[in-house]
Each structure stands twice: as structure tokens, then as C-alpha cells.
Amino acid sequence: MCLCCETLSTPPAGPWHARRAFMLAAAGAALAGTPALAQVDVGRPSMARNLVPAANIEQAGVQQYAQLLAQARAKGALAGDDHAQLRRLRAIAQRLIPFTTPWNERAPQWKWEVNLIGSPQINAFCLPGGKIAFYTGIIDKLQLTDDEIAMVMGHEMAHALREHARARLAKSTGTGAALSIGAQLLGLGELGNLGARATTQLITLKFSRNDETDADLVGLDLAARAGYNPQASVALWKKMAAASKNQGGLSFLSTHPSGPDRIRILEANVPKVEGLYRASARRAGAVR
């Protein structure tokens, strides 16, 4: 019996059964850069990312995240641990994180963190190293359900897992600069100004169309495994398309353009992960 069939047919031993089965399959995968049980086709991650040291860009992400939280806290805009929406976000993240390891071998080392910032902006992101932030505007203005939040969060986590920022910075700075960008990102060495610009780009970086599709599909796969309805991905981007017609507060949409092609690709891939969603629902029912 194949591992996929075994995962779906064997009674779960506990809430971490799915994670163990998924990781076992990933360990036996060929060196194609895609987990063995992945139901979406995204291919290999960009080789350009190897020009930038992963540890350094992750450290830069952690530093920028700390600065952002400090600024929000100073303005009284950082949600406290008892905030209902923040508890909601963290509960969703706890369900997604166990399924990240097959997508990036460094993910278990990341100190995942989720915070909520009070702002009307329609925005959310995940910096390298697993640092997630949502703005209240994206939840309130779009009236996001838990399933839709999971799609946003999965998408942003996918950008970090697939190291899109690392690859984009390598491509934009050129090979020579990329080889020393670790020091630049941290403000060390002679090219500190470039480093400051690169660090700022970690939040505002506009990814390519391929990166966006990649993040959509990996996020869809993550969310389905965590028990979130994949149909919500289509509903989410229809909301995004409607919001893009309005004025103001469109930070997320400026770097994540919506459109019929995006929705069409998601619609084509939803059936591929529906089995994962149903299996997750069965496991959850068994645990209860």
C-alpha cells in the first residue's frame, strides 16, 4: 500500500498522526524540491536563493519584525495576548505549522510568531524565519472566516517556506552583491545602505507572478491538510478582487494583485486537495 493510501485508511494514533505520515513520505521523496505527498504541482524552489545565506536573511526578518512590533506597541496598536482576534489567528497558525516541515527543512528551527496590528490596511505577511503579522483591516474589511484567514496565512507562510524573498533579493542585487548580502542585510560592512533597503524590502517586496501562484498553491495545500475548506481560497480572492476596486488601504493588494487568472488557477487546484481536507475532517472527528 502506498503511503498516501495508508495515511487515508489507517486509524489515526493521535493528533500528530498526519504530520508523522507526511514527513515520512517527504523523507523518501526524490530531490525534486516538492514533498512526496504534495497534491499541488509547484516544482523546485528557485536556485537563485542559494546565493543568499538563509540564516542571515532569516535574522534580518527577525530584526525587522521586532522593529515593526516596537513601532506598533509605541502607537498602542499592537494587540495584547488576550485579544480575541489574535487568539483566533494563533489558533489557526497552530494548525498550519505542523505541516510546514516538508516544504522547508529549516522550518522546525524557526521561532514561529503571530501578531496582530491595529490598522485599517488590508495587509498581512510572513517574514523569513516564520514571523507572521496581520492587520485588523484585512480581517474586518473583508469579514474573513477562519477558512479564509487560513488561506491568507498559508499563502504568506508559503512565501517564507519557499524562500521567495531570498531568491528575489539575490536576483535584484546581482550575484556579486548577493554573495555578501548577509552582512548587508544586517547593516554590517561597506554596503550598509543597500542592506537597509533590502531589509525594508522584506515587507514591501513585490513577488513575481510565478511566486504568487506558487504561494497560492502551497498555501492551499497547507490549509487543506490543517482542515480548512479549500473552497475558501476562491471566495477569498473574489473578496480581494472586489476590494481592489475600492479606494485606500490596499497594501496587500499592491503586492498581491488579484484577477481572474489567479481565481481560475485556484479553482483548478481545489479538487486536488479536497481529499486532504476530508481526511483532516475525519481525523478531527476521531480525535474528538
Short mmCIF file of N, CA, C and O in Angstrom, two decimals, residues 150-218:
data_model
loop_
_atom_site.label_atom_id
_atom_site.label_comp_id
_atom_site.label_asym_id
_atom_site.label_seq_id
_atom_site.Cartn_x
_atom_site.Cartn_y
_atom_site.Cartn_z
N ALA A 150 -7.09 31.23 7.07
CA ALA A 150 -6.12 30.16 6.86
C ALA A 150 -5.51 30.22 5.47
O ALA A 150 -4.32 29.92 5.30
N MET A 151 -6.30 30.62 4.48
CA MET A 151 -5.78 30.74 3.12
C MET A 151 -4.78 31.91 3.01
O MET A 151 -3.75 31.79 2.36
N VAL A 152 -5.11 33.03 3.65
CA VAL A 152 -4.18 34.17 3.67
C VAL A 152 -2.89 33.76 4.39
O VAL A 152 -1.78 33.98 3.89
N MET A 153 -3.06 33.18 5.56
CA MET A 153 -1.89 32.81 6.37
C MET A 153 -1.06 31.74 5.66
O MET A 153 0.19 31.83 5.63
N GLY A 154 -1.71 30.74 5.09
CA GLY A 154 -0.98 29.71 4.37
C GLY A 154 -0.20 30.28 3.20
O GLY A 154 0.95 29.89 2.95
N HIS A 155 -0.82 31.22 2.49
CA HIS A 155 -0.16 31.88 1.37
C HIS A 155 1.10 32.60 1.84
O HIS A 155 2.17 32.47 1.23
N GLU A 156 0.97 33.38 2.93
CA GLU A 156 2.13 34.13 3.42
C GLU A 156 3.21 33.21 3.97
O GLU A 156 4.41 33.44 3.76
N MET A 157 2.80 32.17 4.68
CA MET A 157 3.78 31.20 5.16
C MET A 157 4.50 30.53 4.00
O MET A 157 5.70 30.24 4.07
N ALA A 158 3.79 30.29 2.91
CA ALA A 158 4.39 29.67 1.73
C ALA A 158 5.48 30.54 1.14
O ALA A 158 6.51 30.03 0.67
N HIS A 159 5.28 31.86 1.13
CA HIS A 159 6.34 32.75 0.64
C HIS A 159 7.62 32.54 1.44
O HIS A 159 8.73 32.50 0.88
N ALA A 160 7.49 32.39 2.77
CA ALA A 160 8.66 32.19 3.62
C ALA A 160 9.24 30.79 3.42
O ALA A 160 10.46 30.62 3.31
N LEU A 161 8.37 29.79 3.36
CA LEU A 161 8.82 28.41 3.22
C LEU A 161 9.54 28.18 1.89
O LEU A 161 10.54 27.45 1.82
N ARG A 162 9.02 28.79 0.84
CA ARG A 162 9.61 28.63 -0.49
C ARG A 162 10.73 29.65 -0.74
O ARG A 162 11.33 29.68 -1.80
N GLU A 163 10.99 30.50 0.25
CA GLU A 163 12.10 31.44 0.26
C GLU A 163 12.08 32.37 -0.95
O GLU A 163 13.10 32.64 -1.59
N HIS A 164 10.91 32.88 -1.25
CA HIS A 164 10.76 33.79 -2.38
C HIS A 164 11.52 35.09 -2.17
O HIS A 164 12.12 35.63 -3.11
N ALA A 165 11.50 35.62 -0.95
CA ALA A 165 12.22 36.87 -0.69
C ALA A 165 13.72 36.66 -0.87
O ALA A 165 14.41 37.51 -1.45
N ARG A 166 14.22 35.55 -0.40
CA ARG A 166 15.64 35.23 -0.54
C ARG A 166 16.04 35.17 -2.00
O ARG A 166 17.08 35.73 -2.41
N ALA A 167 15.21 34.54 -2.82
CA ALA A 167 15.51 34.43 -4.24
C ALA A 167 15.40 35.77 -4.95
O ALA A 167 16.23 36.12 -5.79
N ARG A 168 14.35 36.55 -4.60
CA ARG A 168 14.14 37.85 -5.25
C ARG A 168 15.28 38.81 -4.94
O ARG A 168 15.74 39.55 -5.81
N LEU A 169 15.74 38.82 -3.68
CA LEU A 169 16.85 39.70 -3.33
C LEU A 169 18.12 39.30 -4.06
O LEU A 169 18.88 40.15 -4.50
N ALA A 170 18.34 38.00 -4.20
CA ALA A 170 19.53 37.53 -4.93
C ALA A 170 19.48 38.00 -6.38
O ALA A 170 20.46 38.47 -6.94
N LYS A 171 18.30 37.90 -6.99
CA LYS A 171 18.15 38.29 -8.38
C LYS A 171 18.27 39.80 -8.56
O LYS A 171 18.83 40.29 -9.55
N SER A 172 17.74 40.55 -7.60
CA SER A 172 17.70 42.02 -7.77
C SER A 172 19.03 42.68 -7.45
O SER A 172 19.33 43.75 -7.96
N THR A 173 19.85 42.06 -6.59
CA THR A 173 21.12 42.68 -6.23
C THR A 173 22.28 42.23 -7.10
O THR A 173 23.34 42.85 -7.09
N GLY A 174 22.12 41.15 -7.84
CA GLY A 174 23.19 40.64 -8.67
C GLY A 174 24.05 39.66 -7.89
O GLY A 174 24.12 39.68 -6.67
N THR A 175 24.75 38.82 -8.62
CA THR A 175 25.50 37.73 -8.00
C THR A 175 26.55 38.23 -7.02
O THR A 175 26.65 37.75 -5.90
N GLY A 176 27.33 39.23 -7.42
CA GLY A 176 28.40 39.71 -6.56
C GLY A 176 27.88 40.24 -5.25
O GLY A 176 28.39 39.91 -4.17
N ALA A 177 26.85 41.07 -5.32
CA ALA A 177 26.27 41.63 -4.10
C ALA A 177 25.59 40.56 -3.28
O ALA A 177 25.62 40.57 -2.06
N ALA A 178 24.95 39.61 -3.98
CA ALA A 178 24.20 38.58 -3.26
C ALA A 178 25.11 37.74 -2.39
O ALA A 178 24.72 37.31 -1.31
N LEU A 179 26.35 37.51 -2.84
CA LEU A 179 27.26 36.67 -2.08
C LEU A 179 27.60 37.26 -0.72
O LEU A 179 27.95 36.55 0.21
N SER A 180 27.50 38.60 -0.59
CA SER A 180 27.80 39.23 0.69
C SER A 180 26.57 39.89 1.30
O SER A 180 26.68 40.68 2.23
N ILE A 181 25.40 39.54 0.79
CA ILE A 181 24.19 40.23 1.23
C ILE A 181 23.84 39.93 2.69
O ILE A 181 23.15 40.69 3.33
N GLY A 182 24.37 38.82 3.21
CA GLY A 182 24.12 38.52 4.62
C GLY A 182 24.57 39.67 5.51
O GLY A 182 23.84 40.13 6.38
N ALA A 183 25.79 40.16 5.26
CA ALA A 183 26.29 41.29 6.05
C ALA A 183 25.52 42.56 5.73
O ALA A 183 25.22 43.36 6.62
N GLN A 184 25.16 42.73 4.48
CA GLN A 184 24.43 43.94 4.08
C GLN A 184 23.08 44.02 4.78
O GLN A 184 22.67 45.07 5.26
N LEU A 185 22.39 42.89 4.82
CA LEU A 185 21.07 42.88 5.43
C LEU A 185 21.11 43.28 6.90
O LEU A 185 20.18 43.88 7.42
N LEU A 186 22.21 42.97 7.57
CA LEU A 186 22.33 43.26 8.98
C LEU A 186 23.03 44.59 9.23
O LEU A 186 23.35 44.93 10.36
N GLY A 187 23.28 45.36 8.16
CA GLY A 187 23.90 46.67 8.33
C GLY A 187 25.39 46.58 8.63
O GLY A 187 25.96 47.51 9.20
N LEU A 188 26.03 45.49 8.28
CA LEU A 188 27.46 45.31 8.54
C LEU A 188 28.25 45.55 7.27
O LEU A 188 27.85 45.35 6.29
N GLY A 189 29.41 45.96 7.29
CA GLY A 189 30.20 46.07 6.08
C GLY A 189 29.92 47.35 5.32
O GLY A 189 29.16 48.22 5.73
N GLU A 190 30.51 47.46 4.13
CA GLU A 190 30.53 48.71 3.39
C GLU A 190 29.24 49.03 2.68
O GLU A 190 28.98 50.18 2.36
N LEU A 191 28.44 48.02 2.38
CA LEU A 191 27.23 48.27 1.61
C LEU A 191 26.00 48.34 2.51
O LEU A 191 24.95 47.79 2.23
N GLY A 192 26.14 49.05 3.63
CA GLY A 192 25.06 49.15 4.60
C GLY A 192 23.80 49.76 4.04
O GLY A 192 22.69 49.35 4.38
N ASN A 193 23.94 50.77 3.15
CA ASN A 193 22.75 51.41 2.59
C ASN A 193 21.93 50.43 1.78
O ASN A 193 20.71 50.40 1.86
N LEU A 194 22.61 49.60 0.98
CA LEU A 194 21.91 48.58 0.22
C LEU A 194 21.24 47.61 1.17
O LEU A 194 20.11 47.19 0.95
N GLY A 195 21.94 47.30 2.28
CA GLY A 195 21.37 46.38 3.26
C GLY A 195 20.10 46.94 3.86
O GLY A 195 19.12 46.21 4.04
N ALA A 196 20.09 48.22 4.19
CA ALA A 196 18.89 48.83 4.77
C ALA A 196 17.74 48.77 3.80
O ALA A 196 16.60 48.47 4.18
N ARG A 197 18.03 49.03 2.52
CA ARG A 197 16.97 48.98 1.51
C ARG A 197 16.46 47.56 1.37
O ARG A 197 15.26 47.31 1.27
N ALA A 198 17.39 46.58 1.37
CA ALA A 198 16.99 45.19 1.20
C ALA A 198 16.14 44.73 2.37
O ALA A 198 15.15 44.03 2.19
N THR A 199 16.51 45.15 3.59
CA THR A 199 15.75 44.74 4.76
C THR A 199 14.34 45.28 4.69
O THR A 199 13.37 44.60 4.97
N THR A 200 14.19 46.54 4.30
CA THR A 200 12.86 47.13 4.17
C THR A 200 12.05 46.37 3.13
O THR A 200 10.84 46.20 3.27
N GLN A 201 12.70 45.88 2.11
CA GLN A 201 12.01 45.17 1.04
C GLN A 201 11.36 43.88 1.52
O GLN A 201 10.46 43.36 0.87
N LEU A 202 11.78 43.35 2.64
CA LEU A 202 11.23 42.08 3.09
C LEU A 202 9.73 42.16 3.34
O LEU A 202 9.01 41.18 3.20
N ILE A 203 9.24 43.34 3.72
CA ILE A 203 7.80 43.53 3.90
C ILE A 203 7.14 44.00 2.61
O ILE A 203 6.07 43.54 2.25
N THR A 204 7.79 44.91 1.91
CA THR A 204 7.16 45.54 0.75
C THR A 204 7.50 44.85 -0.57
O THR A 204 7.02 45.26 -1.62
N LEU A 205 8.30 43.79 -0.52
CA LEU A 205 8.74 43.12 -1.73
C LEU A 205 7.57 42.63 -2.58
O LEU A 205 6.65 42.01 -2.08
N LYS A 206 7.62 42.96 -3.84
CA LYS A 206 6.59 42.51 -4.78
C LYS A 206 7.11 41.27 -5.49
O LYS A 206 8.09 41.31 -6.22
N PHE A 207 6.43 40.16 -5.26
CA PHE A 207 6.88 38.90 -5.85
C PHE A 207 6.41 38.77 -7.29
O PHE A 207 5.46 39.44 -7.72
N SER A 208 7.06 37.88 -8.02
CA SER A 208 6.69 37.64 -9.41
C SER A 208 5.35 36.90 -9.48
O SER A 208 4.88 36.34 -8.48
N ARG A 209 4.77 36.86 -10.65
CA ARG A 209 3.51 36.12 -10.85
C ARG A 209 3.71 34.65 -10.51
O ARG A 209 2.83 34.02 -9.89
N ASN A 210 4.86 34.08 -10.90
CA ASN A 210 5.12 32.68 -10.58
C ASN A 210 5.22 32.45 -9.08
O ASN A 210 4.73 31.44 -8.56
N ASP A 211 5.86 33.39 -8.37
CA ASP A 211 5.96 33.28 -6.92
C ASP A 211 4.57 33.33 -6.28
O ASP A 211 4.29 32.60 -5.32
N GLU A 212 3.72 34.21 -6.80
CA GLU A 212 2.37 34.33 -6.24
C GLU A 212 1.56 33.06 -6.46
O GLU A 212 0.86 32.59 -5.56
N THR A 213 1.66 32.49 -7.65
CA THR A 213 0.96 31.23 -7.92
C THR A 213 1.50 30.13 -7.03
O THR A 213 0.74 29.33 -6.46
N ASP A 214 2.82 30.08 -6.89
CA ASP A 214 3.48 29.10 -6.04
C ASP A 214 2.93 29.21 -4.60
O ASP A 214 2.55 28.21 -3.99
N ALA A 215 2.87 30.43 -4.07
CA ALA A 215 2.40 30.64 -2.70
C ALA A 215 0.92 30.30 -2.57
O ALA A 215 0.49 29.75 -1.54
N ASP A 216 0.13 30.63 -3.58
CA ASP A 216 -1.29 30.28 -3.55
C ASP A 216 -1.47 28.77 -3.39
O ASP A 216 -2.27 28.29 -2.58
N LEU A 217 -0.72 28.00 -4.19
CA LEU A 217 -0.92 26.55 -4.22
C LEU A 217 -0.33 25.85 -3.00
O LEU A 217 -0.95 24.93 -2.45
N VAL A 218 0.85 26.29 -2.58
CA VAL A 218 1.43 25.70 -1.36
C VAL A 218 0.56 26.05 -0.16
O VAL A 218 0.29 25.21 0.71
#
